Short mmCIF file of C-alpha atoms in Angstrom, two decimals:
data_model
loop_
_atom_site.label_atom_id
_atom_site.label_comp_id
_atom_site.label_asym_id
_atom_site.label_seq_id
_atom_site.Cartn_x
_atom_site.Cartn_y
_atom_site.Cartn_z
CA MET A 1 0.09 0.01 -0.07
CA ALA A 2 1.35 3.70 -0.98
CA SER A 3 0.79 6.23 1.32
CA ASP A 4 1.07 9.94 1.01
CA THR A 5 4.77 10.04 1.89
CA ALA A 6 5.83 8.14 -1.23
CA ASP A 7 7.72 9.83 -3.67
CA VAL A 8 5.53 11.14 -6.85
CA LEU A 9 6.09 13.04 -9.80
CA LEU A 10 3.36 15.37 -11.12
CA ALA A 11 3.78 17.22 -14.40
CA VAL A 12 1.59 20.01 -15.11
CA GLY A 13 1.27 21.13 -18.58
CA THR A 14 -0.23 24.91 -19.27
CA ARG A 15 -0.57 27.13 -21.99
CA LYS A 16 2.68 28.84 -21.01
CA GLY A 17 4.73 26.03 -19.89
CA LEU A 18 5.44 22.79 -18.03
CA PHE A 19 5.82 22.61 -14.06
CA ILE A 20 6.92 19.82 -12.52
CA GLY A 21 6.33 18.59 -8.64
CA ARG A 22 7.83 16.24 -6.44
CA ARG A 23 6.44 14.99 -3.33
CA ARG A 24 8.97 13.65 -1.08
CA HIS A 25 8.26 12.63 2.44
CA GLY A 26 4.68 14.26 2.28
CA ARG A 27 5.58 17.40 1.23
CA TRP A 28 5.28 18.94 -2.02
CA GLU A 29 7.68 21.16 -4.04
CA LEU A 30 6.69 22.75 -7.69
CA GLY A 31 9.12 24.14 -9.84
CA GLY A 32 9.21 25.44 -13.62
CA PRO A 33 8.36 26.79 -16.22
CA HIS A 34 9.96 24.41 -18.61
CA PHE A 35 9.55 25.42 -22.08
CA ALA A 36 8.53 29.14 -21.12
CA ALA A 37 5.92 30.68 -23.21
CA GLN A 38 5.22 27.30 -24.92
CA ALA A 39 1.67 25.30 -24.60
CA VAL A 40 2.19 21.86 -23.08
CA TYR A 41 -0.85 20.25 -24.72
CA SER A 42 0.69 16.37 -23.60
CA ILE A 43 2.67 14.83 -21.21
CA GLY A 44 3.79 11.21 -21.28
CA ILE A 45 5.72 9.36 -17.89
CA ASP A 46 7.50 6.07 -19.24
CA THR A 47 7.75 3.82 -16.34
CA ARG A 48 8.96 1.21 -17.86
CA ARG A 49 12.69 2.09 -17.48
CA PRO A 50 14.56 2.33 -14.23
CA THR A 51 14.23 5.96 -14.25
CA PRO A 52 11.06 7.20 -16.02
CA ARG A 53 11.24 9.08 -18.81
CA LEU A 54 9.24 12.29 -19.27
CA LEU A 55 8.01 12.83 -22.83
CA ALA A 56 6.09 16.64 -23.52
CA GLY A 57 4.57 17.86 -26.68
CA ALA A 58 5.00 21.38 -26.28
CA ASP A 59 4.03 24.30 -29.08
CA SER A 60 6.01 27.22 -29.84
CA ALA A 61 4.43 29.97 -31.47
CA HIS A 62 7.49 31.05 -33.32
CA TRP A 63 8.82 27.07 -34.04
CA GLY A 64 5.73 24.70 -34.14
CA PRO A 65 5.04 21.90 -32.49
CA SER A 66 7.76 19.28 -31.30
CA VAL A 67 8.11 16.11 -28.44
CA PHE A 68 11.11 16.59 -26.17
CA HIS A 69 12.21 13.90 -23.59
CA SER A 70 14.14 13.91 -20.49
CA ASP A 71 15.63 11.03 -18.94
CA ASP A 72 16.27 12.41 -15.50
CA LEU A 73 12.97 13.58 -14.53
CA GLY A 74 12.77 17.13 -15.97
CA GLU A 75 16.02 18.27 -14.96
CA THR A 76 17.09 18.51 -18.60
CA TRP A 77 15.42 17.76 -22.06
CA GLN A 78 16.28 16.64 -25.53
CA GLU A 79 14.96 17.56 -28.72
CA PRO A 80 15.72 15.33 -31.79
CA SER A 81 18.11 17.14 -34.27
CA ARG A 82 14.94 16.33 -36.88
CA PRO A 83 11.25 16.70 -35.84
CA ALA A 84 10.23 13.96 -34.21
CA VAL A 85 6.19 13.70 -35.81
CA THR A 86 6.02 14.78 -39.04
CA TYR A 87 3.36 14.09 -41.53
CA PRO A 88 4.15 12.33 -45.09
CA GLN A 89 4.31 14.91 -47.88
CA ASP A 90 1.94 12.96 -49.76
CA THR A 91 -0.57 13.38 -46.96
CA GLY A 92 -0.79 16.85 -47.79
CA THR A 93 -1.12 18.35 -44.44
CA SER A 94 1.11 19.22 -41.47
CA LEU A 95 1.28 18.66 -37.78
CA GLU A 96 -0.59 21.46 -35.72
CA ARG A 97 -0.65 19.63 -32.33
CA VAL A 98 0.49 16.91 -30.32
CA TRP A 99 -2.31 16.15 -28.19
CA GLN A 100 -1.29 12.75 -26.48
CA LEU A 101 1.79 10.97 -25.64
CA HIS A 102 0.86 7.66 -24.65
CA PRO A 103 3.83 4.75 -23.35
CA ALA A 104 2.13 1.17 -24.59
CA GLY A 105 2.41 -1.51 -22.01
CA PRO A 106 5.28 -4.06 -20.75
CA ALA A 107 4.76 -5.99 -24.04
CA ALA A 108 5.86 -3.40 -26.24
CA PRO A 109 8.87 -2.21 -24.82
CA ASP A 110 10.01 1.44 -26.10
CA VAL A 111 6.67 1.83 -27.87
CA VAL A 112 5.25 5.36 -27.66
CA TYR A 113 2.09 6.52 -29.35
CA ALA A 114 1.28 10.16 -30.25
CA GLY A 115 -2.22 11.20 -31.15
CA THR A 116 -2.10 14.36 -33.22
CA GLU A 117 -4.22 16.89 -35.04
CA PRO A 118 -5.29 16.83 -37.64
CA GLY A 119 -6.65 13.37 -36.94
CA GLY A 120 -3.14 11.21 -37.03
CA LEU A 121 -1.76 8.67 -34.81
CA PHE A 122 1.91 8.00 -34.71
CA ARG A 123 3.89 5.10 -33.60
CA SER A 124 7.36 5.17 -32.15
CA ALA A 125 9.70 2.06 -31.55
CA ASP A 126 12.47 4.13 -29.59
CA GLY A 127 10.69 5.64 -26.51
CA GLY A 128 9.19 8.66 -28.38
CA GLU A 129 12.71 9.82 -29.83
CA THR A 130 10.97 9.43 -33.54
CA PHE A 131 7.69 8.35 -34.87
CA GLU A 132 5.73 6.60 -37.88
CA LEU A 133 2.10 7.63 -39.11
CA VAL A 134 0.02 4.85 -38.80
CA ARG A 135 -1.04 4.88 -42.52
CA SER A 136 -4.32 2.62 -41.99
CA LEU A 137 -6.20 4.88 -39.37
CA TRP A 138 -4.92 8.06 -41.25
CA ASP A 139 -6.39 6.00 -44.56
CA HIS A 140 -9.82 4.67 -43.19
CA PRO A 141 -12.51 4.78 -45.54
CA THR A 142 -14.74 6.84 -43.26
CA ARG A 143 -11.84 9.77 -43.03
CA GLU A 144 -13.33 11.97 -45.42
CA GLN A 145 -16.53 12.08 -43.26
CA TRP A 146 -14.84 13.00 -39.89
CA VAL A 147 -14.84 16.60 -38.75
CA PRO A 148 -13.32 18.72 -36.28
CA GLY A 149 -14.38 19.17 -32.71
CA GLY A 150 -14.40 22.37 -30.90
CA GLY A 151 -10.67 22.12 -30.27
CA GLY A 152 -9.89 20.53 -34.13
CA LEU A 153 -9.67 17.24 -35.42
CA ALA A 154 -7.63 15.38 -33.06
CA VAL A 155 -6.63 11.98 -32.03
CA HIS A 156 -6.25 12.81 -28.06
CA THR A 157 -6.42 9.65 -26.45
CA VAL A 158 -4.81 6.25 -26.99
CA ILE A 159 -5.30 3.45 -24.52
CA THR A 160 -3.34 -0.05 -25.18
CA ASP A 161 -4.29 -3.42 -23.43
CA PRO A 162 -1.35 -4.89 -21.33
CA ARG A 163 -2.54 -8.32 -22.19
CA ASP A 164 -1.93 -7.60 -26.05
CA ALA A 165 0.01 -5.29 -27.51
CA ASP A 166 -1.77 -5.34 -31.01
CA ALA A 167 -4.83 -4.15 -29.47
CA VAL A 168 -5.15 -0.52 -29.47
CA THR A 169 -8.14 2.05 -28.86
CA VAL A 170 -8.10 5.91 -29.83
CA ALA A 171 -10.76 8.45 -29.79
CA VAL A 172 -11.11 11.19 -32.19
CA SER A 173 -12.84 14.45 -32.09
CA ALA A 174 -15.31 14.41 -33.67
CA ALA A 175 -15.17 10.88 -35.20
CA GLY A 176 -15.58 8.70 -32.24
CA VAL A 177 -13.66 5.73 -30.78
CA PHE A 178 -11.82 3.21 -33.39
CA ARG A 179 -10.14 0.26 -32.28
CA THR A 180 -7.63 -2.51 -33.74
CA THR A 181 -6.93 -6.16 -32.68
CA ASP A 182 -4.44 -6.80 -35.06
CA GLY A 183 -1.59 -4.29 -34.12
CA GLY A 184 -3.19 -1.53 -36.55
CA GLU A 185 -3.57 -3.33 -39.63
CA SER A 186 -6.90 -2.74 -39.54
CA TRP A 187 -9.41 -0.34 -37.46
CA THR A 188 -13.06 -0.82 -36.57
CA PRO A 189 -15.44 2.32 -35.03
CA SER A 190 -16.66 1.14 -31.82
CA ASN A 191 -19.53 3.46 -30.91
CA SER A 192 -22.44 1.50 -30.19
CA GLY A 193 -24.83 2.92 -27.62
CA VAL A 194 -22.87 6.49 -27.87
CA LYS A 195 -25.18 9.42 -28.76
CA ALA A 196 -24.23 12.37 -31.27
CA VAL A 197 -27.19 14.63 -30.03
CA PHE A 198 -25.83 17.02 -32.40
CA LEU A 199 -26.23 14.66 -35.46
CA PRO A 200 -29.76 14.43 -37.27
CA ASP A 201 -29.02 10.80 -36.67
CA PRO A 202 -28.10 10.64 -33.11
CA HIS A 203 -26.81 6.82 -33.28
CA PRO A 204 -24.05 7.25 -36.18
CA GLU A 205 -21.34 4.52 -36.61
CA PHE A 206 -19.07 7.12 -36.26
CA GLY A 207 -19.07 10.58 -35.68
CA GLN A 208 -19.71 11.16 -31.98
CA CYS A 209 -17.47 13.88 -30.29
CA VAL A 210 -15.60 11.74 -27.68
CA HIS A 211 -13.77 13.49 -25.21
CA LYS A 212 -11.73 11.26 -23.27
CA ILE A 213 -11.87 7.36 -22.37
CA ALA A 214 -10.16 5.55 -19.63
CA GLN A 215 -9.40 1.72 -18.82
CA ASP A 216 -10.27 -0.26 -15.58
CA PRO A 217 -7.21 -1.88 -14.09
CA VAL A 218 -8.64 -5.26 -13.14
CA ASN A 219 -11.28 -5.77 -15.94
CA ARG A 220 -9.46 -4.38 -18.75
CA ASP A 221 -12.27 -5.14 -21.18
CA ARG A 222 -14.37 -2.33 -19.24
CA LEU A 223 -13.64 0.98 -20.39
CA TYR A 224 -15.46 4.66 -18.96
CA LEU A 225 -16.37 7.11 -21.51
CA GLN A 226 -16.81 10.48 -21.23
CA ASN A 227 -18.66 11.92 -24.40
CA HIS A 228 -19.97 15.31 -25.61
CA TRP A 229 -22.99 14.86 -23.16
CA GLY A 230 -22.80 11.38 -21.97
CA VAL A 231 -21.03 9.34 -19.59
CA TYR A 232 -20.53 5.53 -20.69
CA ARG A 233 -19.29 2.14 -19.90
CA SER A 234 -18.30 -0.44 -22.07
CA ASP A 235 -17.58 -4.21 -20.75
CA ASP A 236 -16.52 -5.56 -24.15
CA ALA A 237 -13.76 -3.15 -24.92
CA GLY A 238 -15.98 -0.96 -26.76
CA ALA A 239 -17.94 -2.96 -28.53
CA LYS A 240 -21.41 -1.55 -27.00
CA TRP A 241 -21.46 1.57 -24.65
CA THR A 242 -24.18 1.61 -21.86
CA ASP A 243 -25.11 5.22 -20.20
CA ILE A 244 -23.99 5.58 -16.73
CA GLY A 245 -24.49 9.57 -16.45
CA GLY A 246 -27.79 9.39 -14.42
CA GLY A 247 -26.45 9.98 -11.26
CA LEU A 248 -24.37 13.19 -12.02
CA PRO A 249 -25.29 16.57 -11.81
CA SER A 250 -24.38 17.07 -15.62
CA ASP A 251 -23.23 14.40 -18.13
CA PHE A 252 -21.00 16.80 -19.93
CA GLY A 253 -17.68 17.15 -19.36
CA PHE A 254 -14.10 16.21 -20.62
CA ALA A 255 -12.00 14.45 -18.11
CA THR A 256 -12.27 11.01 -16.78
CA ALA A 257 -9.87 8.74 -15.01
CA ALA A 258 -10.08 5.49 -13.70
CA HIS A 259 -8.25 4.12 -10.34
CA PRO A 260 -5.21 2.48 -11.19
CA CYS A 261 -5.46 -0.68 -8.94
CA ARG A 262 -9.03 -1.02 -7.88
CA ALA A 263 -11.89 -2.46 -10.40
CA ASP A 264 -15.18 -0.39 -10.92
CA VAL A 265 -13.68 2.91 -9.44
CA ALA A 266 -13.66 5.92 -11.82
CA TYR A 267 -13.64 9.80 -11.85
CA VAL A 268 -15.09 12.30 -13.83
CA PHE A 269 -15.29 16.11 -13.30
CA PRO A 270 -18.83 17.16 -14.41
CA ILE A 271 -19.49 20.71 -16.48
CA THR A 272 -22.62 22.59 -16.65
CA ALA A 273 -23.08 22.29 -20.66
CA ASP A 274 -21.43 22.61 -23.94
CA ILE A 275 -22.54 26.21 -23.68
CA ASP A 276 -21.86 27.02 -20.44
CA ARG A 277 -18.41 25.36 -19.83
CA VAL A 278 -17.86 25.80 -15.79
CA PRO A 279 -18.19 23.20 -12.94
CA ALA A 280 -21.73 22.06 -12.96
CA GLU A 281 -23.71 24.12 -10.41
CA HIS A 282 -20.73 26.38 -9.96
CA ARG A 283 -18.96 24.05 -7.33
CA CYS A 284 -15.91 22.51 -7.48
CA ARG A 285 -16.48 18.70 -7.31
CA VAL A 286 -14.98 15.58 -8.50
CA PHE A 287 -17.26 12.71 -8.98
CA ARG A 288 -16.50 9.03 -7.95
CA THR A 289 -17.97 5.32 -8.68
CA GLU A 290 -16.76 2.50 -6.78
CA ASP A 291 -19.74 0.35 -8.48
CA ALA A 292 -18.87 0.94 -12.37
CA GLY A 293 -21.23 3.71 -12.88
CA ALA A 294 -24.38 2.44 -10.89
CA THR A 295 -23.91 5.24 -8.45
CA TRP A 296 -21.84 8.52 -7.97
CA GLU A 297 -20.68 10.56 -4.77
CA PRO A 298 -19.25 14.11 -4.76
CA LEU A 299 -15.61 14.29 -3.50
CA THR A 300 -15.35 18.05 -1.89
CA ASP A 301 -13.49 17.45 1.25
CA GLY A 302 -10.59 20.25 0.88
CA LEU A 303 -12.02 21.62 -2.32
CA PRO A 304 -13.05 25.14 -2.59
CA ARG A 305 -16.68 25.41 -1.33
CA GLU A 306 -17.45 29.03 -2.88
CA ASP A 307 -18.62 29.46 -6.38
CA HIS A 308 -16.12 28.34 -8.87
CA TYR A 309 -15.56 28.45 -12.67
CA GLY A 310 -12.23 26.69 -12.91
CA THR A 311 -12.84 24.30 -16.30
CA VAL A 312 -11.13 20.96 -15.96
CA LEU A 313 -9.88 20.02 -19.68
CA ARG A 314 -9.86 16.48 -20.81
CA ASP A 315 -6.27 15.53 -19.90
CA ALA A 316 -6.05 17.42 -16.62
CA LEU A 317 -7.47 14.75 -14.31
CA CYS A 318 -4.92 11.71 -13.52
CA VAL A 319 -3.99 8.85 -10.96
CA ASP A 320 -0.58 8.16 -10.46
CA GLY A 321 -0.64 4.17 -10.05
CA SER A 322 -0.50 4.19 -6.40
CA ASP A 323 -2.90 2.42 -3.76
CA PRO A 324 -4.51 4.15 -2.35
CA ALA A 325 -4.75 6.15 -5.34
CA GLY A 326 -3.13 9.65 -6.13
CA VAL A 327 -5.93 11.39 -7.93
CA TYR A 328 -4.97 15.00 -9.31
CA PHE A 329 -6.38 17.72 -11.59
CA GLY A 330 -5.89 20.95 -12.71
CA ASN A 331 -8.05 23.84 -13.87
CA ARG A 332 -8.31 26.67 -16.22
CA ASN A 333 -8.14 29.24 -13.16
CA GLY A 334 -4.70 27.71 -12.97
CA GLU A 335 -5.30 25.52 -10.09
CA VAL A 336 -3.85 22.32 -9.22
CA PHE A 337 -5.28 20.11 -6.63
CA ALA A 338 -4.17 16.44 -5.16
CA SER A 339 -5.61 14.07 -3.18
CA ALA A 340 -3.64 10.97 -1.71
CA ASP A 341 -6.54 8.93 -0.37
CA ASP A 342 -8.64 8.00 -3.59
CA GLY A 343 -10.12 11.32 -3.74
CA ASP A 344 -11.45 11.40 -0.11
CA SER A 345 -9.64 14.58 0.84
CA TRP A 346 -7.67 17.13 -1.26
CA ARG A 347 -4.88 19.80 -0.88
CA GLN A 348 -4.41 22.63 -3.31
CA LEU A 349 -0.74 22.64 -4.74
CA ALA A 350 -0.99 25.55 -7.25
CA SER A 351 -2.55 28.90 -7.84
CA HIS A 352 -2.16 31.41 -10.44
CA LEU A 353 -0.55 29.08 -13.14
CA PRO A 354 -1.30 29.58 -16.59
CA ASP A 355 -4.25 27.34 -17.93
CA VAL A 356 -3.97 23.89 -17.01
CA LEU A 357 -4.05 21.93 -20.32
CA CYS A 358 -2.85 18.40 -19.18
CA VAL A 359 -1.67 16.45 -16.01
CA ARG A 360 0.37 13.36 -15.43
CA ALA A 361 1.67 11.98 -12.15
CA ALA A 362 3.68 8.72 -11.20
CA ALA A 363 5.10 6.94 -8.24
CA VAL A 364 8.84 7.27 -8.82
CA GLY A 365 10.34 6.41 -5.23
#
């Protein structure tokens, strides 16, 4: 069992740089920014190495987007001499942003996936130093009908199955969930049961605006999905989805996360509406289910009690791999909160940062 004295690394990507926190012996220190004035939309922490490798997708207004890596927990950073992620010339497009950096499981050492805008998936076999476009998804027969979500046409979530390196699930805004079971040779839309409330046909094969997906740590075929209206669960790796948002104050939101060790436990941060993107009922609350979505409870101990307007974005809620779980979130007010006890109680780690875009944490001691 981990405790609040365990050594934890916390990486917070903001619109103006990356901040790195460490918890040692129960005390937090937060430093930065790294990549000053660059927007950091994606962070990966690769714990498959003796010393975790940090990956950061940073976006310079002058130089454009790039992927950096650090092998000393953020003390120094390296950028490849040639861009790590580039679209082949024949695609007729260029990289806009790296939305996701996902180290695959132990069955695929050194494999890292990058999800990008405009709607591409890239695969690295060298720990995130160089990437190649996964052409089968890029050339999917439905692609011409994909449309951008509010933040652009982006592959923003990648989930790999630790039991099977060939099983990969991605979420695309606004094209929905796609899944491969043959290592990327083919991809199948996996959206049955998920509504696209903004389309004439609310139950299309694809075209849903999925905001985030998380995988149960015990039952790997169980997935949780936060949609553009709707919170869902799948018990068959995404083949079918069931609505589980009935016990929430709003089923609109961006973020979801699953407990790293306990089955049936997941977290969401409800937002009022797509046209009013502030916390539901103006209250800063993480909601937790411990029965796979049958019921939800608000977690508020230590969080602000006054009216609150800090929106939590899709990658700004995470867990750290411990049991009890460390749970973390940041918001567009520039606040960062942490829990060391599965979300039962919280403490504020930072305020007045730039917009928090993404948060990642891992036990490193």
